[in-house]
Structures are given as C-alpha cells and as structure tokens.
Coordinates of C-alpha atoms and ligand atoms in Angstrom, one line a residue:
X1 CA 154.2 48.8 160.2
X2 CA 151.0 46.8 159.6
X3 CA 151.2 43.1 160.2
X4 CA 147.8 42.1 158.7
X5 CA 148.2 39.4 156.1
X6 CA 144.6 38.8 155.3
X7 CA 143.0 40.1 152.1
X8 CA 139.5 41.3 152.1
X9 CA 136.5 39.0 151.2
X10 CA 136.1 38.4 147.4
X11 CA 133.3 40.3 145.8
X12 CA 130.8 38.8 143.4
X13 CA 131.4 41.3 140.7
X14 CA 133.5 40.5 137.6
X15 CA 136.9 41.6 138.8
X16 CA 139.0 44.3 137.2
X17 CA 141.5 42.9 134.6
X18 CA 139.4 39.8 133.9
X19 CA 139.0 39.7 130.2
X20 CA 137.0 36.6 129.3
X21 CA 137.9 36.6 125.7
X22 CA 141.6 36.6 126.1
X23 CA 143.4 33.2 126.4
X24 CA 145.0 32.5 129.8
X25 CA 148.7 32.9 129.4
X26 CA 150.5 29.7 130.1
X27 CA 154.0 30.3 131.6
X28 CA 155.8 27.0 131.8
X29 CA 158.5 26.7 134.5
X30 CA 159.4 23.0 134.0
X31 CA 162.9 23.9 133.0
X32 CA 163.5 26.2 136.0
X33 CA 161.3 25.5 139.1
X34 CA 160.7 22.0 137.8
X35 CA 164.4 21.3 137.3
X36 CA 164.8 22.3 141.0
X37 CA 163.2 19.0 142.0
X38 CA 165.7 16.9 143.9
X39 CA 167.8 14.6 141.7
X40 CA 166.8 16.2 138.4
X41 CA 169.7 17.5 136.3
X42 CA 168.9 18.0 132.7
X43 CA 171.7 18.7 130.2
X44 CA 171.6 21.3 127.5
X45 CA 170.3 19.1 124.7
X46 CA 167.6 17.7 126.9
X47 CA 166.5 21.2 127.9
X48 CA 166.4 22.3 124.2
X49 CA 164.4 19.3 123.3
X50 CA 161.9 19.9 126.1
X51 CA 161.6 23.6 125.1
X52 CA 160.8 22.6 121.5
X53 CA 158.1 20.2 122.7
X54 CA 156.7 23.0 124.9
X55 CA 156.3 25.1 121.8
X56 CA 154.4 22.3 120.1
X57 CA 152.2 22.1 123.2
X58 CA 151.3 25.7 122.6
X59 CA 152.9 27.2 125.8
X60 CA 153.1 31.0 125.6
X61 CA 156.1 31.6 127.8
X62 CA 159.0 29.2 128.6
X63 CA 161.0 29.9 131.7
X64 CA 164.2 28.4 130.5
X65 CA 166.3 28.6 133.6
X66 CA 168.2 30.8 136.1
X67 CA 171.3 31.9 134.2
X68 CA 173.3 33.3 137.1
X69 CA 173.3 30.1 139.0
X70 CA 176.0 28.3 137.0
X71 CA 177.8 28.4 133.6
X72 CA 175.8 25.2 132.7
X73 CA 172.4 27.0 133.4
X74 CA 173.6 30.1 131.4
X75 CA 174.6 28.0 128.4
X76 CA 171.3 26.0 128.4
X77 CA 169.2 29.2 128.6
X78 CA 171.3 30.8 125.8
X79 CA 170.9 27.7 123.6
X80 CA 167.1 27.8 124.1
X81 CA 167.0 31.5 123.4
X82 CA 168.9 31.0 120.2
X83 CA 167.3 27.8 118.9
X84 CA 163.7 27.8 120.1
X85 CA 161.1 30.1 118.4
X86 CA 157.4 30.4 118.8
X87 CA 157.2 31.3 122.5
X88 CA 158.6 34.0 124.8
X89 CA 161.8 32.8 126.3
X90 CA 162.3 33.9 129.9
X91 CA 165.2 33.8 132.3
X92 CA 165.0 34.2 136.1
X93 CA 167.1 36.7 138.1
X94 CA 167.1 37.8 141.7
X95 CA 166.8 41.6 142.2
X96 CA 170.6 41.7 142.0
X97 CA 172.3 43.7 139.3
X98 CA 174.7 41.0 138.3
X99 CA 171.9 38.4 138.1
X100 CA 169.8 40.7 135.8
X101 CA 172.7 41.5 133.5
X102 CA 173.7 37.8 133.3
X103 CA 170.1 36.9 132.6
X104 CA 169.9 39.4 129.8
X105 CA 173.1 38.1 128.2
X106 CA 171.6 34.6 128.2
X107 CA 168.2 35.5 126.7
X108 CA 169.0 38.5 124.5
X109 CA 169.1 36.5 121.2
X110 CA 165.6 35.1 121.7
X111 CA 162.9 36.0 119.2
X112 CA 160.9 37.4 122.2
X113 CA 163.0 37.6 125.4
X114 CA 161.7 38.2 129.0
X115 CA 163.6 39.0 132.2
X116 CA 161.8 37.7 135.3
X117 CA 163.2 39.3 138.5
X118 CA 162.0 38.7 142.0
X119 CA 162.4 39.8 145.6
X120 CA 160.8 38.6 148.8
X121 CA 158.1 40.7 150.4
X122 CA 157.0 38.7 153.5
X123 CA 158.4 39.9 156.9
X124 CA 159.6 36.4 157.6
X125 CA 161.8 36.4 154.5
X126 CA 162.9 40.0 155.0
X127 CA 164.0 39.3 158.5
X128 CA 165.5 35.8 158.2
X129 CA 166.5 35.4 154.5
X130 CA 167.3 38.6 152.7
X131 CA 167.9 40.7 155.9
X132 CA 166.4 43.9 154.4
X133 CA 163.9 46.4 155.6
X134 CA 160.6 47.1 153.8
X135 CA 162.0 50.5 152.6
X136 CA 165.1 48.8 151.2
X137 CA 162.9 46.2 149.3
X138 CA 160.9 49.1 147.8
X139 CA 164.1 50.9 146.6
X140 CA 165.5 47.7 145.3
X141 CA 162.3 46.9 143.4
X142 CA 162.4 50.2 141.7
X143 CA 166.1 50.1 140.9
X144 CA 166.1 46.5 139.6
X145 CA 162.9 46.7 137.6
X146 CA 164.3 49.9 136.0
X147 CA 167.5 48.1 135.1
X148 CA 165.6 45.1 133.7
X149 CA 163.3 47.4 131.6
X150 CA 166.4 49.3 130.3
X151 CA 167.8 46.0 129.0
X152 CA 164.6 44.2 127.9
X153 CA 162.1 46.9 127.2
X154 CA 158.5 45.8 126.8
X155 CA 158.8 42.4 128.6
X156 CA 159.8 42.3 132.3
X157 CA 158.1 40.2 134.9
X158 CA 158.4 41.0 138.6
X159 CA 157.6 38.5 141.3
X160 CA 156.9 39.3 145.0
X161 CA 158.3 36.1 146.5
X162 CA 156.2 34.7 149.4
X163 CA 153.4 37.1 148.5
X164 CA 150.7 35.0 150.2
X165 CA 152.4 35.4 153.6
X166 CA 153.2 39.1 153.1
X167 CA 151.4 42.1 154.6
X168 CA 148.9 43.0 151.9
X169 CA 149.4 46.8 152.1
X170 CA 153.2 46.4 151.7
X171 CA 152.7 43.8 148.9
X172 CA 150.5 46.3 147.1
X173 CA 153.1 49.1 147.6
X174 CA 155.9 46.9 146.1
X175 CA 153.6 45.9 143.2
X176 CA 152.7 49.6 142.6
X177 CA 156.4 50.5 142.4
X178 CA 157.2 47.6 140.0
X179 CA 154.3 48.6 137.7
X180 CA 155.4 52.2 137.7
X181 CA 159.0 51.1 136.9
X182 CA 157.7 49.4 133.8
X183 CA 157.1 45.7 134.7
X184 CA 154.6 44.3 132.2
X185 CA 153.8 41.1 134.2
X186 CA 153.3 41.1 138.0
X187 CA 153.5 37.6 139.5
X188 CA 151.9 36.8 142.9
X189 CA 153.5 33.6 144.1
X190 CA 152.3 31.2 146.8
X191 CA 155.9 30.3 147.3
X192 CA 155.4 27.8 150.2
X193 CA 152.0 26.5 149.1
X194 CA 150.2 28.0 152.1
X195 CA 147.1 29.8 150.7
X196 CA 143.6 28.5 150.3
X197 CA 141.4 29.0 147.2
X198 CA 139.0 31.6 148.6
X199 CA 141.8 33.4 150.4
X200 CA 143.9 33.6 147.3
X201 CA 141.1 34.9 145.1
X202 CA 140.4 37.5 147.7
X203 CA 144.0 38.5 147.6
X204 CA 144.0 38.9 143.8
X205 CA 140.9 41.0 144.0
X206 CA 142.2 43.1 146.8
X207 CA 145.5 43.8 144.8
X208 CA 143.4 44.8 141.8
X209 CA 141.5 47.3 144.0
X210 CA 144.6 48.7 145.8
X211 CA 146.7 48.9 142.6
X212 CA 144.3 50.0 139.8
X213 CA 147.2 50.0 137.3
X214 CA 147.2 46.2 137.6
X215 CA 144.5 46.4 134.9
X216 CA 147.3 47.5 132.5
X217 CA 149.6 44.5 133.0
X218 CA 149.4 40.8 133.0
X219 CA 148.6 39.4 136.5
X220 CA 150.3 36.1 137.1
X221 CA 150.0 33.5 139.8
X222 CA 152.6 30.8 140.7
X223 CA 151.3 28.2 143.1
X224 CA 153.2 25.5 145.0
X225 CA 151.5 22.3 146.0
X226 CA 152.5 21.8 149.6
X227 CA 148.9 21.4 150.6
X228 CA 147.8 19.8 147.4
X229 CA 146.0 23.1 146.4
X230 CA 148.2 24.5 143.6
X231 CA 145.8 23.8 140.8
X232 CA 142.7 24.8 142.8
X233 CA 144.4 28.1 143.9
X234 CA 145.5 28.9 140.3
X235 CA 142.0 28.3 139.0
X236 CA 140.5 30.4 141.8
X237 CA 142.9 33.2 140.9
X238 CA 142.0 33.0 137.2
X239 CA 138.3 33.5 138.2
X240 CA 139.2 36.6 140.1
X241 CA 141.5 38.5 137.8
X242 CA 144.7 36.6 137.2
X243 CA 145.6 36.4 133.5
X244 CA 148.7 34.2 133.6
X245 CA 149.4 30.9 135.3
X246 CA 152.8 29.6 136.1
X247 CA 152.9 25.8 135.7
X248 CA 155.1 22.8 135.2
X249 CA 154.6 19.6 133.3
X250 CA 153.6 16.7 135.6
X251 CA 153.5 19.2 138.4
X252 CA 157.3 19.2 138.8
X253 CA 158.9 21.8 141.1
X254 CA 160.4 22.6 144.4
X255 CA 159.2 20.3 147.3
X256 CA 155.6 19.1 146.4
X257 CA 155.9 20.8 143.0
X258 CA 154.1 23.5 141.0
X259 CA 150.6 23.6 139.6
X260 CA 150.4 20.9 136.9
X261 CA 150.1 22.4 133.4
X262 CA 148.0 19.5 132.1
X263 CA 145.5 19.8 135.0
X264 CA 144.9 23.5 134.6
X265 CA 144.6 23.3 130.8
X266 CA 142.2 20.4 130.9
X267 CA 140.1 22.0 133.7
X268 CA 139.8 25.2 131.5
X269 CA 138.9 23.2 128.5
X270 CA 136.5 20.7 130.2
X271 CA 134.8 23.3 132.4
X272 CA 134.8 26.2 130.0
X273 CA 131.0 26.5 130.8
X274 CA 132.0 27.9 134.1
X275 CA 135.6 29.1 133.7
X276 CA 135.0 30.8 130.3
X277 CA 138.6 31.3 129.4
X278 CA 140.2 30.1 126.2
X279 CA 143.7 28.6 126.1
X280 CA 146.4 28.3 123.4
X281 CA 147.4 24.9 124.7
X282 CA 147.3 22.1 122.0
X283 CA 145.8 19.5 124.4
X284 CA 146.6 16.6 122.0
X285 CA 150.3 17.2 122.8
X286 CA 149.8 16.8 126.5
X287 CA 150.5 13.0 126.8
X288 CA 153.6 13.1 124.7
X289 CA 155.0 16.1 126.6
X290 CA 154.3 14.4 129.9
X291 CA 156.1 11.2 128.7
X292 CA 159.1 13.2 127.4
X293 CA 159.5 15.1 130.6
X294 CA 159.1 12.0 132.7
X295 CA 161.6 10.1 130.5
X296 CA 164.3 12.8 130.5
X297 CA 163.9 13.8 134.2
X298 CA 163.4 10.2 135.4
X299 CA 160.4 11.4 137.5
X300 CA 157.8 8.8 136.9
X301 CA 154.2 9.9 136.9
X302 CA 152.0 8.2 139.7
X303 CA 149.5 5.9 138.1
X304 CA 146.5 7.7 139.6
X305 CA 147.7 11.2 138.7
X306 CA 145.0 13.4 137.1
X307 CA 145.1 13.6 133.3
X308 CA 148.5 11.9 132.6
X309 CA 148.6 9.0 135.1
X310 CA 148.4 5.6 133.4
X311 CA 145.0 4.9 135.1
X312 CA 143.5 8.3 134.4
X313 CA 141.3 6.9 131.6
X314 CA 141.1 3.2 132.9
X315 CA 137.9 1.8 134.3
X316 CA 138.3 -1.0 136.7
X317 CA 134.9 -1.6 138.3
X318 CA 132.3 -3.6 136.4
X319 CA 129.6 -0.9 136.8
X320 CA 131.9 1.7 135.3
X321 CA 133.0 -0.5 132.5
X322 CA 129.5 -1.4 131.7
X323 CA 128.5 2.3 131.7
X324 CA 131.3 3.4 129.5
X325 CA 130.6 0.6 127.0
X326 CA 127.0 1.7 126.8
X327 CA 127.8 5.4 126.6
X328 CA 131.3 6.8 127.2
X329 CA 130.1 10.0 128.9
X330 CA 128.5 8.0 131.8
X331 CA 131.8 7.8 133.6
X332 CA 134.2 9.9 131.4
X333 CA 134.4 13.7 131.4
X334 CA 137.3 13.8 129.0
X335 CA 138.3 11.7 126.0
X336 CA 141.8 10.0 126.1
X337 CA 142.3 11.2 122.5
X338 CA 141.9 14.8 123.6
X339 CA 145.3 14.6 125.4
X340 CA 146.8 12.6 122.5
X341 CA 146.4 9.1 123.9
X342 CA 145.5 6.0 122.0
X343 CA 146.8 7.0 118.6
X344 CA 148.7 4.8 116.2
X345 CA 150.4 2.1 118.1
X346 CA 152.2 -0.4 115.9
X347 CA 154.6 1.5 113.8
X348 CA 157.6 -0.4 112.5
X349 CA 159.2 -3.8 112.2
X350 CA 162.6 -5.2 111.4
X351 CA 162.2 -4.7 107.7
X352 CA 161.5 -1.0 108.0
X353 CA 164.1 1.3 106.5
X354 CA 165.8 4.6 107.4
X355 CA 163.2 6.7 105.5
X356 CA 160.3 4.9 107.3
X357 CA 161.9 5.6 110.7
X358 CA 162.6 9.2 109.8
X359 CA 159.0 9.7 108.7
X360 CA 157.5 8.0 111.8
X361 CA 159.7 10.0 114.1
X362 CA 158.7 13.2 112.4
X363 CA 155.0 12.2 113.0
X364 CA 155.9 12.0 116.6
X365 CA 157.4 15.5 116.5
X366 CA 161.0 14.2 116.6
X367 CA 163.1 15.6 113.7
X368 CA 166.4 13.8 113.3
X369 CA 168.9 14.2 110.5
X370 CA 172.4 13.2 109.6
X371 CA 174.4 11.5 112.3
X372 CA 171.6 11.6 114.8
X373 CA 169.3 9.8 112.4
X374 CA 172.1 7.2 111.6
X375 CA 172.5 6.6 115.3
X376 CA 168.7 6.3 115.9
X377 CA 168.5 3.9 113.0
X378 CA 171.3 1.8 114.4
X379 CA 169.6 1.5 117.7
X380 CA 166.2 0.9 116.1
X381 CA 167.7 -2.1 114.1
X382 CA 169.2 -3.6 117.3
X383 CA 165.8 -3.4 118.9
X384 CA 163.8 -4.5 115.9
X385 CA 165.9 -7.6 115.6
X386 CA 164.8 -8.7 119.0
X387 CA 161.3 -7.3 119.2
X388 CA 158.6 -8.1 116.6
X389 CA 156.9 -4.7 116.7
X390 CA 158.5 -1.4 117.5
X391 CA 155.7 0.9 118.9
X392 CA 155.4 4.7 119.1
X393 CA 156.3 4.5 122.8
X394 CA 159.5 2.5 121.9
X395 CA 160.5 5.1 119.3
X396 CA 160.0 8.0 121.7
X397 CA 162.1 6.1 124.3
X398 CA 164.8 5.5 121.8
X399 CA 164.8 9.1 120.6
X400 CA 165.0 10.4 124.2
X401 CA 168.0 8.0 124.7
X402 CA 169.7 9.6 121.8
X403 CA 169.1 13.1 123.3
X404 CA 170.4 12.1 126.7
X405 CA 173.7 10.7 125.5
X406 CA 174.7 13.7 123.4
X407 CA 176.6 15.3 126.2
X408 CA 177.9 12.3 128.1
X409 CA 181.6 12.4 129.1
X410 CA 181.8 8.6 129.5
X411 CA 180.3 6.1 127.2
X412 CA 179.7 2.5 128.2
X413 CA 180.8 0.5 125.2
X414 CA 180.6 -3.1 126.5
X415 CA 179.6 -5.1 129.5
X416 CA 179.7 -8.8 130.4
X417 CA 178.0 -10.4 133.4
X418 CA 178.1 -13.9 134.5
X419 CA 175.5 -14.9 137.0
X420 CA 173.3 -17.8 138.0
X421 CA 172.0 -19.7 141.0
X422 CA 175.4 -21.3 141.8
X423 CA 178.0 -18.7 140.7
X424 CA 179.1 -15.4 142.2
X425 CA 177.9 -12.6 139.9
X426 CA 180.9 -11.1 138.2
X427 CA 181.0 -8.2 135.7
X428 CA 183.5 -6.6 133.4
X429 CA 182.9 -3.3 131.6
X430 CA 184.6 -1.1 129.0
X431 CA 184.0 2.7 129.2
X432 CA 185.3 5.3 126.7
X433 CA 186.4 8.7 128.0
X434 CA 187.2 11.1 125.2
X435 CA 188.1 8.2 122.9
X436 CA 190.2 6.4 125.5
X437 CA 189.1 3.0 126.7
X438 CA 189.0 2.3 130.5
X439 CA 188.0 -1.1 131.8
X440 CA 186.8 -2.2 135.2
X441 CA 185.7 -5.5 136.8
X442 CA 184.0 -6.5 140.1
X443 CA 182.1 -9.4 141.7
X444 CA 179.5 -9.2 144.5
X445 CA 176.3 -10.7 145.8
X446 CA 174.0 -9.5 143.0
X447 CA 174.5 -9.1 139.2
X448 CA 173.2 -5.5 139.1
X449 CA 175.5 -4.6 142.0
X450 CA 178.5 -6.2 140.3
X451 CA 177.9 -4.1 137.2
X452 CA 177.7 -0.9 139.2
X453 CA 180.9 -1.8 141.0
X454 CA 182.7 -2.6 137.7
X455 CA 181.6 0.8 136.4
X456 CA 183.0 2.5 139.6
X457 CA 186.2 0.7 139.0
X458 CA 186.4 1.8 135.4
X459 CA 185.7 5.5 136.0
X460 CA 187.3 5.9 139.4
X461 CA 184.1 7.5 140.8
X462 CA 181.7 5.8 143.2
X463 CA 178.1 6.7 144.2
X464 CA 176.0 5.4 147.0
X465 CA 172.9 3.9 145.5
X466 CA 169.8 5.7 146.9
X467 CA 167.1 4.4 144.6
X468 CA 166.8 1.9 141.7
X469 CA 163.6 1.3 139.7
X470 CA 162.7 -0.7 136.6
X471 CA 159.6 -0.5 134.5
X472 CA 158.6 -1.7 131.1
X473 CA 158.2 0.9 128.3
X474 CA 155.2 -0.9 126.8
X475 CA 153.4 -4.2 127.4
X476 CA 154.7 -7.7 126.3
X477 CA 157.5 -9.8 127.6
X478 CA 159.8 -8.3 124.9
X479 CA 159.1 -4.8 126.1
X480 CA 162.0 -2.3 126.4
X481 CA 163.1 -1.9 130.0
X482 CA 163.5 1.6 131.5
X483 CA 165.7 1.9 134.6
X484 CA 166.2 4.9 136.9
X485 CA 168.9 5.1 139.5
X486 CA 169.7 7.8 142.0
X487 CA 173.1 8.0 143.5
X488 CA 174.5 10.2 146.2
X489 CA 178.0 11.7 145.8
X490 CA 179.5 14.5 147.9
X491 CA 176.2 14.9 149.8
X492 CA 174.2 15.6 146.6
X493 CA 171.9 13.3 144.6
X494 CA 172.2 12.6 140.9
X495 CA 169.8 10.6 138.8
X496 CA 170.4 8.6 135.6
X497 CA 167.9 6.8 133.5
X498 CA 168.2 4.6 130.4
X499 CA 166.2 2.4 128.1
X500 CA 167.4 -0.9 126.7
X501 CA 166.1 -4.2 125.5
X502 CA 167.6 -5.9 128.5
X503 CA 167.2 -4.9 132.2
X504 CA 170.9 -5.4 132.9
X505 CA 171.9 -3.3 130.0
X506 CA 169.5 -0.5 131.0
X507 CA 170.8 -0.7 134.6
X508 CA 174.4 -0.3 133.4
X509 CA 173.6 2.6 131.2
X510 CA 171.4 4.3 133.8
X511 CA 174.1 4.1 136.4
X512 CA 176.7 5.3 133.9
X513 CA 174.5 8.2 133.2
X514 CA 174.2 9.1 136.8
X515 CA 178.0 9.1 137.1
X516 CA 178.1 11.3 134.0
X517 CA 175.9 13.8 135.8
X518 CA 178.3 13.7 138.7
X519 CA 181.2 14.4 136.4
X520 CA 179.4 17.2 134.6
X521 CA 178.4 18.8 137.9
X522 CA 182.0 18.6 139.2
X523 CA 183.2 20.3 136.0
X524 CA 180.7 23.1 136.3
X525 CA 180.7 23.4 140.1
X526 CA 182.0 26.2 142.1
X527 CA 179.6 28.7 140.5
X528 CA 176.3 27.4 141.6
X529 CA 175.0 29.3 144.7
X530 CA 172.6 27.4 147.0
X531 CA 169.2 27.2 145.5
X532 CA 167.4 30.1 147.1
X533 CA 163.8 29.0 147.3
Ligands
KIV1 O1 158.0 30.0 144.3 C1 158.4 31.1 144.0 O2 158.2 32.1 144.6 C2 159.3 31.3 142.8 C3 159.6 32.7 142.3 C4 161.0 32.8 141.8 C5 158.6 33.1 141.3 O3 159.7 30.3 142.2
ZN2 ZN1 158.4 28.5 142.7

C-alpha cells in the first residue's frame, strides 16, 4: 500500500477538462454544510426562503440538506425539492443504502434532482472513523454509486471525503470506480482545510492525468477554511481543471466554514482577465442574499469581510477618500452597486398602504400574499407609526421576521417590564402555546434577565445564556433593533434572533425563538445521528 499523499508538480499546459467558455458551476451548500455551523438551526420555511433567494442569485445547484439525519431535515429538503425551481436540488447521503434511498425520497419531486453521496478515502479516516479497508471502500463506492445512479440517473455526485490527505493513487482508483459506475460529478473535498493552493492545483491536474475519464464529468472542489485558504484553493483548482465550486453564503460551514460564494464569484468577475471563466451568478443579488442568510441564521458578518462586510466599500483614510472622489477606480476595484448595494433607500412612510407595501416587497424579491401580507402590513404599520421612514433594510428585516415565526410553537403575545435606577427590574410575560395562554413573571438584577426568566417561567424550559448581541438594522436613533441570543440546553446550543422597534421587545422575542428551537429539536430528536464531519 502506497502512503504517498503528494501530487505531482502542476504543469503549465492548459489542463484537461478546462473549458474556458463554460460557466463555473456554483454548487451552494449554505443549507447543508453552512447549516452545520454551531448554533444555526433553520426551520423549513426559512430554508425554502433561502433556497428561493439562491435561485434569484443564479446558483446552479442547491444542496438542500442531509435528509437521513432527521425527519426535520428530510421535510425541509422535500419542501425545497417540491417548491423551488430553477436550480438542481441536491441531497447529501453517506455511502449507506438507507441514506441514499432516504435522500432519493426527499428529492425525487424536484425539477432536476441530484443525489450526492460520499465516503472517506484517507487512511486516517479509514482507520479511525469508518473502520474499513481500502478494498472495502472501493467496493462500497461501486455499489453505492450504482444504487444512486439507478434511482437518479443522469445526476449523481460522488465525494471522496478528506481527499487532500488521501494517498493520491488510491484516491484516483476510487474516483475511477465512481466514474465507471456513472457518477456525473466528482468532488474533491479539502475536508479539513489542510491543502495549499499550488498543492491543490497539482492534485487536480494529477487526478486528470491518472483518470482521463474525468474529462467526461464535472470536476468539483469543496474547500474548508481552516487555514483561511478556502477561496484561494478553490480558485487555484478552477485554473487547473475544476469545473464546479462548492461554496456557502458568507463562508458559513463546519468550523472555519466553506469557501465564500460571494468572494469566488466576485474574483471571477473582477479578474476575468486572468481567470477567464464566466459565471451564472447575478452579482447584484449578492448583498441581499448575504443579509438574508445573516438575518435568518443570526451569524453576523464581520465588518471587514471581503465583498459583504459593512466596511468592504468604505474609505476611512483621507488619501483614499480624496482619491475615490477624484476617480473611483484609484482605490476601488469593484463597485458597490455590482453587488446590489446602495440602491433605493427610503421606501415607505406611515401613510403608505397595503398595495405600496406589497409592490415594494416584490421589488425586494419578497412575494407575500393573503394572510402573510396582512401580517406583514400589520407589523409595518406598528413600525411606521414610530419611525418616520421605513427603509428597504427595515422591510427585509420585517419580512424575515415573518418567515421565522411561521413554525414557532410558542408565541410571545405580551410583555411588561418595570425598571429604573431605584427599582428591581420585574417582568411579566404572556405566551401562547397552541392557542392556550401561559403566563410567567420574574424579577432579577437586570431588565433583560428578568424578561428571560419570566419566559422560562411561562414555558417551563430554561436555557443558559451563552451569548447576547444587539445591533441596529439601519442608522438613526429610531432604527429597528436586532437581537441574537444563544442558549445552551441539554449540552447543545440554540440560537434565536428577532427584530423589533424596541431593544427589550427584540430581546424577548429572540430568547423566545431560541426556546422554540429547543422545543422543535426535542420534538424531532432521537433521529439525528452525530454530525459526521
Ligand atoms: O467537507 C466535506 O468533505 C464534506 C463532504 C460531505 C463533501 O462536506
Ligand atoms: Zn464540508
């Protein structure tokens, strides 16, 4: 058994499989790998909403989830498969017969379904994680890709997990077997974010040489960001024969995350002089998608994050400001409007009607009708009475609020807080559970704490607060407040986020939502195996 893990040096020639005219295939895994980030638990409506936005963004393939992990995951993938058109809908499955069959059941109603199955190929995983020999992995690959192809002919993706730490000859053998069994996409993941750009491009070239039939299929890469190299590695692979990139919005994903969709897309667009590959991504949808994912997952984007951080287009130093005022391109390589920033700001006021709200939401890509529109209008009126101008950002935040609450078990209907410099903060809350009112009260050292304790009292559930953050949705003293809380219950963390005109109201709703996530998890639990990577 060979133990070499090094690929050969990259050659200068244009590699096999590199077709410069074809758009790079964007495979988005925000809803699968991204959802595996600690504390994220999106419900079905939130996932469907994000999937619809991913279609508007021009993503080619949406990895909607991992159906075998729990009934909740299965239902969300099935809902996306049934409701979302305009992209391939993919489900993940281990190379395990029951996983693959369950995955197929979840995705089979999609306009264009894909089964994505994977098995580890590195000796370290074979020995310690899956406890299989190389021969067994080869057999399993053949058997499981055969099965996947029999269910979903024409679109099966196979991933060799931990490819970058695998013996390259064995990796090539496994890939050869998967291609011969009918896999149409072969994914080469850098599962632990270990590889370096030159090493990874050499690996992609070597695989092309060792498995000539790779020229017949899509060659994909899936890079994790443990060393901060996920985007660099993905771009290096594209230059050396990869035709698909697996990415997540805002770089979400296991540990340090996956390659950020927005960074790869903008690198391909901005440096097309060198990279020479078109994309189907509608870049003007990037900012909105990033905000939606950040809002619904509660993962805030760091201010200096490339492309979507709030400072990405801000110029602080005098020299830079002066330069940009004289000629924008002195210090800007991209335009904010290319990612959809800086469009229409002031949108509605308190005299605006239902039709105006509906039309404005539709312009933002949010289509509400019937009861959803009534509810959004009710919320809008409450806000518009207190705020002079309701901006596009406010409307997005309100619409996301509406989506989040669709599946809540408990609804916070009222809360009262008394607080001040000389009184002990005391709170009372009323919560509805399936139409039945439950009340709770508490006092404590701080007003926010007293609200959280009163909610614990009402629902009979208590979480340890691990994190609490407040930020303003827009600027101005009357801005909406967005609060994110993370609580720990039964050794797991659950997040909740909410937007309201008042910080205490947003805090109460965010905490309530975190407990809703706990309750939903308890209902669905029992079925979810440990996350496997
Ligand atoms: O990181 C990884 O290897 C994965 C695979 C399932 C593609 O997420
Ligand atoms: Zn991954």
